[in-house]
Short mmCIF file of C-alpha atoms and ligand atoms in Angstrom, two decimals:
data_model
loop_
_atom_site.label_atom_id
_atom_site.label_comp_id
_atom_site.label_asym_id
_atom_site.label_seq_id
_atom_site.Cartn_x
_atom_site.Cartn_y
_atom_site.Cartn_z
CA MET A 1 168.94 94.54 120.22
CA THR A 2 167.26 94.27 123.63
CA THR A 3 165.41 91.00 124.15
CA ILE A 4 162.64 90.99 126.65
CA LEU A 5 160.96 87.81 127.83
CA VAL A 6 157.33 88.57 128.46
CA THR A 7 155.73 85.91 130.74
CA GLY A 8 151.92 85.89 130.42
CA GLY A 9 152.48 87.81 127.12
CA ALA A 10 149.43 86.22 125.49
CA GLY A 11 147.12 87.68 128.14
CA PHE A 12 145.22 90.92 128.28
CA ILE A 13 147.88 93.36 129.46
CA GLY A 14 150.77 91.24 128.16
CA SER A 15 149.52 91.27 124.56
CA HIS A 16 149.09 95.04 124.46
CA THR A 17 152.52 95.41 126.00
CA VAL A 18 154.19 93.14 123.44
CA ILE A 19 152.85 95.34 120.66
CA GLU A 20 154.19 98.50 122.30
CA LEU A 21 157.54 96.82 122.86
CA VAL A 22 157.84 95.96 119.18
CA LYS A 23 156.88 99.51 118.23
CA ALA A 24 159.52 100.81 120.49
CA GLY A 25 162.21 98.66 118.90
CA TYR A 26 162.52 95.86 121.53
CA GLU A 27 162.54 92.16 120.75
CA PRO A 28 159.81 90.53 122.96
CA ILE A 29 159.49 86.73 123.47
CA ILE A 30 156.14 85.54 124.81
CA PHE A 31 156.19 82.80 127.39
CA ASP A 32 152.72 81.62 128.31
CA ASN A 33 150.97 78.39 129.29
CA PHE A 34 147.61 79.66 127.75
CA SER A 35 145.68 78.81 130.94
CA ASN A 36 143.90 82.13 130.43
CA ALA A 37 144.64 83.05 126.90
CA LYS A 38 143.96 81.81 123.41
CA PRO A 39 146.53 81.05 120.77
CA ALA A 40 144.54 83.20 118.28
CA VAL A 41 145.92 86.29 119.94
CA LEU A 42 149.30 85.56 118.36
CA ALA A 43 148.00 86.12 114.79
CA ARG A 44 146.23 89.30 115.91
CA ILE A 45 149.48 90.59 117.47
CA HIS A 46 151.17 89.75 114.10
CA LYS A 47 148.55 91.64 112.17
CA ILE A 48 148.83 94.80 114.32
CA CYS A 49 152.60 95.03 114.44
CA GLY A 50 153.45 93.39 111.14
CA LYS A 51 155.84 91.11 112.85
CA ARG A 52 155.69 87.50 114.15
CA VAL A 53 156.58 87.63 117.84
CA PRO A 54 158.14 84.43 118.99
CA CYS A 55 156.02 82.54 121.58
CA CYS A 56 157.12 79.68 123.85
CA PHE A 57 154.33 77.50 125.29
CA GLY A 58 155.52 76.90 128.89
CA ASP A 59 154.68 77.16 132.53
CA ILE A 60 156.67 79.46 134.81
CA ARG A 61 156.65 76.70 137.50
CA VAL A 62 158.58 74.36 135.32
CA ARG A 63 162.20 75.30 135.56
CA GLN A 64 163.21 73.23 132.55
CA GLN A 65 160.77 75.03 130.21
CA LEU A 66 162.06 78.44 131.31
CA GLU A 67 165.71 77.25 131.14
CA THR A 68 165.20 76.26 127.44
CA VAL A 69 164.28 79.84 126.64
CA PHE A 70 167.22 81.29 128.57
CA LYS A 71 169.73 78.75 126.92
CA GLU A 72 168.45 79.58 123.42
CA ASN A 73 168.26 83.37 123.73
CA LYS A 74 170.15 86.10 125.53
CA ILE A 75 167.43 87.61 127.61
CA ASP A 76 168.10 91.11 128.79
CA GLY A 77 165.09 91.47 130.94
CA VAL A 78 161.77 89.91 131.97
CA ILE A 79 158.35 91.53 132.19
CA HIS A 80 156.38 89.18 134.37
CA PHE A 81 152.67 89.10 133.84
CA ALA A 82 152.05 85.40 134.17
CA GLY A 83 149.72 84.51 137.08
CA LEU A 84 146.26 83.88 138.13
CA LYS A 85 144.20 87.01 138.82
CA ALA A 86 140.70 86.34 139.94
CA VAL A 87 140.22 87.66 143.43
CA GLY A 88 137.13 85.61 144.21
CA GLU A 89 138.64 82.35 142.84
CA SER A 90 141.77 82.92 145.00
CA VAL A 91 139.58 82.80 148.13
CA LYS A 92 138.35 79.36 147.10
CA LYS A 93 141.70 78.05 145.80
CA PRO A 94 144.40 79.72 147.87
CA LEU A 95 146.96 77.00 147.31
CA GLU A 96 146.66 77.11 143.54
CA TYR A 97 147.17 80.87 143.74
CA TYR A 98 150.29 80.58 145.96
CA ASP A 99 151.62 77.83 143.72
CA ASN A 100 151.04 79.53 140.46
CA ASN A 101 151.91 83.12 141.45
CA VAL A 102 154.51 82.94 144.28
CA ASN A 103 156.09 79.59 143.52
CA GLY A 104 156.02 80.43 139.72
CA SER A 105 157.75 83.69 140.40
CA ARG A 106 160.29 82.04 142.67
CA VAL A 107 161.23 79.67 139.88
CA LEU A 108 161.40 82.49 137.34
CA LEU A 109 163.67 84.57 139.63
CA GLU A 110 165.86 81.50 140.26
CA VAL A 111 166.38 80.93 136.55
CA MET A 112 167.10 84.69 136.02
CA ARG A 113 169.69 84.61 138.71
CA ASP A 114 171.35 81.46 137.38
CA TYR A 115 171.40 82.87 133.82
CA LYS A 116 172.56 86.32 135.02
CA CYS A 117 169.57 88.17 133.72
CA SER A 118 169.23 91.01 136.11
CA ASN A 119 166.14 93.04 135.06
CA PHE A 120 162.78 92.11 136.54
CA ILE A 121 159.66 94.12 135.90
CA PHE A 122 156.64 92.86 137.83
CA SER A 123 152.87 93.33 137.42
CA SER A 124 151.92 94.30 140.87
CA SER A 125 148.55 95.89 141.88
CA ALA A 126 147.05 98.72 143.89
CA THR A 127 145.56 95.84 145.95
CA VAL A 128 148.81 95.90 147.95
CA TYR A 129 147.61 99.15 149.56
CA GLY A 130 144.48 97.49 150.93
CA GLU A 131 141.79 99.94 152.21
CA PRO A 132 143.64 103.25 151.83
CA ASP A 133 143.86 105.54 154.79
CA LYS A 134 144.02 108.39 152.33
CA VAL A 135 143.89 109.02 148.57
CA PRO A 136 145.48 109.52 146.25
CA LEU A 137 147.87 106.70 146.94
CA THR A 138 151.59 107.39 146.54
CA GLU A 139 154.28 104.73 146.40
CA ASP A 140 155.01 105.45 150.04
CA SER A 141 151.45 104.64 151.15
CA PRO A 142 151.52 101.69 153.54
CA VAL A 143 151.33 98.15 152.13
CA LYS A 144 148.70 96.38 154.12
CA ARG A 145 147.89 92.73 154.67
CA ALA A 146 145.65 91.82 151.70
CA ASN A 147 142.14 90.76 151.95
CA SER A 148 142.42 88.00 149.46
CA PRO A 149 145.06 85.27 148.69
CA TYR A 150 145.42 86.90 145.24
CA GLY A 151 146.37 90.17 146.86
CA GLN A 152 148.71 88.50 149.30
CA THR A 153 150.56 86.74 146.48
CA LYS A 154 151.33 90.27 144.98
CA ILE A 155 152.75 91.39 148.33
CA ASP A 156 154.77 88.22 148.71
CA ILE A 157 156.20 88.43 145.21
CA GLU A 158 157.14 92.14 145.74
CA TYR A 159 159.01 91.16 148.93
CA MET A 160 160.71 88.11 147.31
CA ALA A 161 162.06 90.19 144.46
CA GLU A 162 163.20 92.94 146.85
CA GLU A 163 165.00 90.34 148.93
CA LEU A 164 166.78 89.00 145.93
CA GLN A 165 167.78 92.46 144.89
CA ARG A 166 169.33 93.06 148.38
CA ALA A 167 171.30 89.87 147.92
CA ILE A 168 172.46 90.79 144.39
CA PRO A 169 172.97 94.57 144.21
CA GLU A 170 173.14 94.76 140.37
CA PHE A 171 169.79 93.21 140.13
CA SER A 172 167.14 95.64 138.97
CA VAL A 173 163.64 95.15 140.29
CA THR A 174 160.76 97.32 139.04
CA LEU A 175 157.35 96.87 140.79
CA LEU A 176 154.58 98.38 138.74
CA ARG A 177 151.35 98.82 140.81
CA TYR A 178 148.45 98.91 138.37
CA PHE A 179 145.23 100.56 139.11
CA ASN A 180 142.23 99.33 137.07
CA PRO A 181 143.26 98.34 133.51
CA VAL A 182 140.40 98.64 130.99
CA GLY A 183 139.95 99.36 127.29
CA ALA A 184 141.45 97.56 124.33
CA HIS A 185 143.64 98.14 121.33
CA GLU A 186 142.18 100.76 119.09
CA SER A 187 142.29 98.28 116.16
CA GLY A 188 139.65 96.22 117.91
CA LEU A 189 141.69 93.17 117.22
CA ILE A 190 142.91 92.41 120.75
CA GLY A 191 141.22 93.02 124.13
CA GLU A 192 140.18 91.33 127.33
CA ASP A 193 138.56 87.93 126.90
CA PRO A 194 137.43 86.72 130.35
CA ARG A 195 136.28 83.11 130.76
CA GLY A 196 132.57 82.83 131.78
CA ILE A 197 130.74 85.71 133.51
CA PRO A 198 133.14 88.57 134.08
CA ASN A 199 134.06 89.66 137.60
CA ASN A 200 135.35 93.08 136.64
CA LEU A 201 133.20 96.08 135.79
CA MET A 202 134.26 96.92 132.33
CA PRO A 203 133.91 93.52 130.67
CA TYR A 204 130.60 93.21 132.39
CA LEU A 205 129.48 96.59 131.15
CA THR A 206 130.50 95.67 127.53
CA GLN A 207 128.62 92.35 127.69
CA VAL A 208 125.46 94.07 128.83
CA ALA A 209 125.90 96.68 126.05
CA VAL A 210 125.95 93.86 123.38
CA GLY A 211 123.12 92.05 125.04
CA LYS A 212 125.14 89.02 126.20
CA LEU A 213 124.12 89.83 129.85
CA PRO A 214 120.82 91.44 130.74
CA ILE A 215 121.68 94.03 133.37
CA LEU A 216 124.60 95.33 135.38
CA ASN A 217 124.39 94.95 139.12
CA ILE A 218 126.09 97.84 140.84
CA PHE A 219 127.46 96.55 144.08
CA GLY A 220 126.52 99.05 146.77
CA ASN A 221 125.13 102.57 146.55
CA ASP A 222 125.60 103.49 150.24
CA TYR A 223 129.36 104.07 150.26
CA PRO A 224 130.64 107.36 151.57
CA THR A 225 131.36 108.75 148.09
CA LYS A 226 129.63 111.54 145.96
CA ASP A 227 127.02 109.17 144.57
CA GLY A 228 127.31 106.19 146.89
CA THR A 229 129.22 103.94 144.54
CA CYS A 230 132.86 102.96 144.75
CA ILE A 231 135.58 104.95 143.20
CA ARG A 232 138.49 103.52 141.09
CA ASP A 233 141.26 104.74 138.87
CA TYR A 234 140.54 103.25 135.44
CA ILE A 235 143.45 103.23 133.11
CA HIS A 236 143.54 102.46 129.33
CA VAL A 237 145.48 99.21 128.71
CA VAL A 238 147.54 100.91 125.98
CA ASP A 239 148.62 103.62 128.39
CA LEU A 240 149.55 100.82 130.85
CA ALA A 241 151.47 99.06 128.09
CA LEU A 242 153.42 102.17 127.40
CA GLY A 243 154.16 102.50 131.12
CA HIS A 244 156.06 99.23 130.84
CA VAL A 245 158.14 100.49 127.85
CA ALA A 246 158.90 103.63 129.88
CA ALA A 247 159.90 101.50 132.85
CA ILE A 248 162.29 99.44 130.64
CA LYS A 249 163.91 102.51 129.18
CA HIS A 250 164.49 103.92 132.67
CA CYS A 251 165.26 100.97 134.80
CA LEU A 252 167.22 98.56 132.62
CA ASN A 253 170.61 97.75 134.09
CA GLN A 254 170.22 100.44 136.80
CA GLY A 255 170.16 98.08 139.82
CA GLY A 256 168.02 98.76 142.77
CA VAL A 257 164.27 98.64 143.45
CA HIS A 258 161.96 100.95 141.59
CA ILE A 259 158.28 101.16 142.52
CA TYR A 260 155.68 103.09 140.42
CA ASN A 261 151.96 103.52 140.52
CA LEU A 262 150.59 103.19 137.07
CA GLY A 263 147.21 104.99 137.11
CA THR A 264 145.66 108.20 135.77
CA GLY A 265 145.23 109.96 139.11
CA ILE A 266 141.41 110.36 138.35
CA GLY A 267 138.85 108.53 140.41
CA TYR A 268 135.55 107.59 138.72
CA SER A 269 132.59 106.13 140.49
CA VAL A 270 130.72 103.05 139.16
CA LEU A 271 127.88 105.41 138.17
CA ASP A 272 130.40 107.64 136.31
CA MET A 273 131.37 104.51 134.29
CA VAL A 274 127.72 103.58 133.61
CA ASN A 275 127.03 107.07 132.44
CA ALA A 276 130.12 107.20 130.21
CA PHE A 277 129.16 103.89 128.75
CA SER A 278 125.55 104.88 128.09
CA LYS A 279 126.83 107.89 126.30
CA ALA A 280 129.16 105.82 124.19
CA ILE A 281 126.38 103.49 123.11
CA GLY A 282 123.72 106.20 122.69
CA ARG A 283 121.16 104.71 125.14
CA GLU A 284 120.92 103.95 128.84
CA LEU A 285 122.80 100.89 129.87
CA PRO A 286 120.49 98.63 131.89
CA HIS A 287 121.61 98.67 135.56
CA GLN A 288 120.31 98.17 139.12
CA PHE A 289 121.62 98.54 142.55
CA ALA A 290 122.62 95.39 144.44
CA PRO A 291 124.19 94.70 147.88
CA ARG A 292 127.85 95.54 148.42
CA ARG A 293 130.43 93.01 147.23
CA ALA A 294 132.60 91.58 150.07
CA GLY A 295 136.14 92.92 150.07
CA ASP A 296 135.56 96.05 147.88
CA VAL A 297 137.47 99.19 149.07
CA VAL A 298 135.58 102.40 149.04
CA GLN A 299 137.90 104.45 147.01
CA CYS A 300 141.27 103.77 145.37
CA TYR A 301 143.20 106.11 142.95
CA ALA A 302 146.74 106.94 142.23
CA ASP A 303 149.04 109.75 142.61
CA PRO A 304 150.92 108.95 139.47
CA SER A 305 153.45 111.86 139.74
CA LYS A 306 156.48 109.75 140.49
CA ALA A 307 156.08 107.82 137.23
CA ALA A 308 155.66 111.18 135.36
CA ARG A 309 158.80 112.59 137.00
CA GLU A 310 161.07 109.66 136.75
CA LEU A 311 159.76 107.64 133.74
CA ASN A 312 158.47 110.58 131.74
CA TRP A 313 155.22 108.62 131.41
CA LYS A 314 151.67 109.73 131.83
CA ALA A 315 148.35 108.09 130.97
CA VAL A 316 146.81 110.22 128.26
CA ARG A 317 143.81 108.28 127.18
CA THR A 318 140.42 109.54 128.45
CA LEU A 319 137.37 107.69 129.88
CA GLU A 320 135.77 108.22 126.46
CA ASP A 321 138.69 106.40 124.79
CA MET A 322 138.42 103.57 127.40
CA THR A 323 134.71 103.05 126.85
CA ARG A 324 134.87 103.41 123.06
CA ASP A 325 137.80 100.91 122.67
CA SER A 326 136.29 98.36 125.13
CA TYR A 327 133.00 98.54 123.29
CA ASN A 328 134.54 98.29 119.87
CA TRP A 329 136.45 95.13 120.94
CA GLN A 330 133.34 93.53 122.37
CA LYS A 331 131.30 94.44 119.37
CA ASN A 332 133.79 93.07 116.88
CA ASN A 333 134.42 90.00 118.89
CA PRO A 334 131.30 89.07 120.78
CA ASN A 335 132.86 85.73 121.70
CA GLY A 336 136.36 87.10 122.28
CA TYR A 337 139.06 85.19 120.46
CA ASP A 338 136.67 82.39 119.55
CA ASP A 339 135.20 84.61 116.76
P1 LIG B 401 145.65 87.53 132.01
O1 LIG B 401 145.02 86.42 132.68
O2 LIG B 401 144.93 88.06 130.76
O3 LIG B 401 147.16 87.28 131.68
C1 LIG B 401 147.94 86.41 132.47
C2 LIG B 401 148.60 85.46 131.47
O4 LIG B 401 149.46 84.61 132.15
C3 LIG B 401 147.63 84.57 130.72
O5 LIG B 401 147.88 84.64 129.33
C4 LIG B 401 147.85 83.15 131.32
O6 LIG B 401 147.63 82.16 130.32
C5 LIG B 401 149.32 83.29 131.71
N1 LIG B 401 149.70 82.37 132.73
C6 LIG B 401 149.08 82.17 134.00
N2 LIG B 401 149.76 81.30 134.65
C7 LIG B 401 150.87 80.96 134.07
C8 LIG B 401 151.95 80.12 134.26
N3 LIG B 401 152.01 79.36 135.40
N4 LIG B 401 152.90 80.03 133.34
C9 LIG B 401 152.90 80.73 132.17
N5 LIG B 401 151.84 81.48 131.90
C10 LIG B 401 150.80 81.69 132.81
O7 LIG B 401 145.71 88.74 133.05
P2 LIG B 401 146.07 90.30 132.86
O8 LIG B 401 144.86 91.08 133.19
O9 LIG B 401 146.69 90.55 131.55
O10 LIG B 401 147.04 90.50 134.05
C11 LIG B 401 148.43 90.37 133.91
C12 LIG B 401 149.13 90.57 135.26
O11 LIG B 401 148.80 91.83 135.80
C13 LIG B 401 148.74 89.52 136.28
O12 LIG B 401 149.84 89.20 137.01
C14 LIG B 401 147.72 90.30 137.08
O13 LIG B 401 147.65 89.73 138.44
C15 LIG B 401 148.29 91.69 137.10
N6 LIG B 401 147.29 92.60 137.35
C16 LIG B 401 146.12 92.65 136.58
C17 LIG B 401 145.08 93.62 136.89
C18 LIG B 401 143.84 93.66 136.13
O14 LIG B 401 142.85 94.23 136.62
N7 LIG B 401 143.81 93.05 134.96
C19 LIG B 401 145.35 94.58 137.95
C20 LIG B 401 146.51 94.48 138.61
C21 LIG B 401 147.51 93.65 138.35
N1 LIG B 402 131.43 96.45 140.14
C1 LIG B 402 130.09 96.41 140.04
N2 LIG B 402 129.40 95.48 139.32
C2 LIG B 402 130.12 94.47 138.72
C3 LIG B 402 131.55 94.49 138.80
C4 LIG B 402 132.11 95.42 139.55
O1 LIG B 402 129.36 97.29 140.72
O2 LIG B 402 129.54 93.56 138.08
C5 LIG B 402 132.09 97.48 140.95
C6 LIG B 402 132.89 96.89 142.14
O3 LIG B 402 132.07 96.74 143.20
C7 LIG B 402 133.96 98.02 142.28
C8 LIG B 402 134.22 98.53 140.82
O4 LIG B 402 133.05 98.11 140.05
O5 LIG B 402 133.40 98.99 143.06
C9 LIG B 402 135.38 97.93 140.20
O6 LIG B 402 135.41 96.57 140.33
P1 LIG B 402 136.38 95.61 139.46
O7 LIG B 402 136.07 94.18 139.83
O8 LIG B 402 136.39 95.98 138.03
O9 LIG B 402 137.81 96.07 139.98
P2 LIG B 402 138.42 95.97 141.47
O10 LIG B 402 138.78 97.40 141.80
O11 LIG B 402 137.57 95.25 142.43
O12 LIG B 402 139.63 94.99 141.19
C10 LIG B 402 140.80 95.50 140.58
C11 LIG B 402 141.57 94.41 139.85
C12 LIG B 402 142.10 93.36 140.85
C13 LIG B 402 142.79 94.00 142.01
C14 LIG B 402 141.96 95.01 142.63
C15 LIG B 402 142.66 95.81 143.69
O13 LIG B 402 140.76 93.79 138.97
O14 LIG B 402 143.02 92.53 140.11
O15 LIG B 402 141.50 96.03 141.64
O16 LIG B 402 141.92 96.82 144.16
F1 LIG B 402 143.13 93.03 142.97
#
């Protein structure tokens, strides 16, 4: 039995990963302070996988709360999702982001070290590459100073974990750099439940589609791309979850630092996404062009071949799957987990 502590396991990517861990025969334990999640997700996870996944209410910054879990369970590895993730909010509240993300990760790593748990899998982001010099991005593409405190916390946590690994050679650090996670579980029971007006494209699209928001503003149509809108590598959250399972299988107890891009390798423009969504709902999704959004990179997509080669993992879900599942989740749960 391999027990995996999943910090932030009640959140969007964490909840999908917990399900895939159970399916693959692992024993996940969720650790979450529910600052951006709803307890209702736990019953939904139970319904999908037919198993009650243990959940500890706690904050990664509070050593004692983490220690309780490590004392009561033999934790073989940690998948670390917990953190704040809103780029715009991080500009207004930088200290909160450094405290929650960097300090929280430091406390977590300290407890792992003290309890001799030597497998750390971290939710990093393609944001560490900044504005790419060239695409697709490989794991060797340069890491650049981030243009938001959020992005900088990802870089800082990557470095901190790598430094700890240098000090403890048997420590295994896996840095998973996600591209743009979208979609939802095909059951329509779990999905992304942003607070207030969404910042990210897919939840905004789905809310326009169900009439919660009137129109999508496309930020910029004068970028040097095929149709003037920005290009991203959208990846289905279930594929991303399976990437974590593959990473555990490959990296557990291997020691060293392992870095993987988790993306599809395909870049879609914002207009591609609008068109795919219009097709999914059978009518044109209301949209208009608006000024560029500060801080957006022109294009960002992965070369995912290292993960394919070493982890034997590949994203297989299509854009159609992503739009269908996102829409299905939104339609079934117009108010997210409050329904
Ligand atoms: P999310 O907000 O849905 O999940 C994060 C979870 O962590 C939430 O359930 C929240 O309650 C919990 N949490 C926050 N601070 C905590 C703390 N101090 N102690 C305990 N729990 C805490 O976000 P997500 O989209 O699932 O993202 C998960 C991780 O992946 C984050 O680290 C995020 O930065 C990273 N990531 C996300 C994206 C994306 O676009 N969604 C892209 C790249 C990387
Ligand atoms: N967009 C719109 N209208 C919207 C929302 C987004 O046109 O209402 C556009 C953006 O300008 C961008 C694209 O859709 O061109 C994707 O934007 P998202 O906000 O969905 O995603 P980002 O690529 O900006 O952000 C993602 C993650 C962050 C991470 C960042 C790194 O959500 O966590 O990638 O590049 F930091």
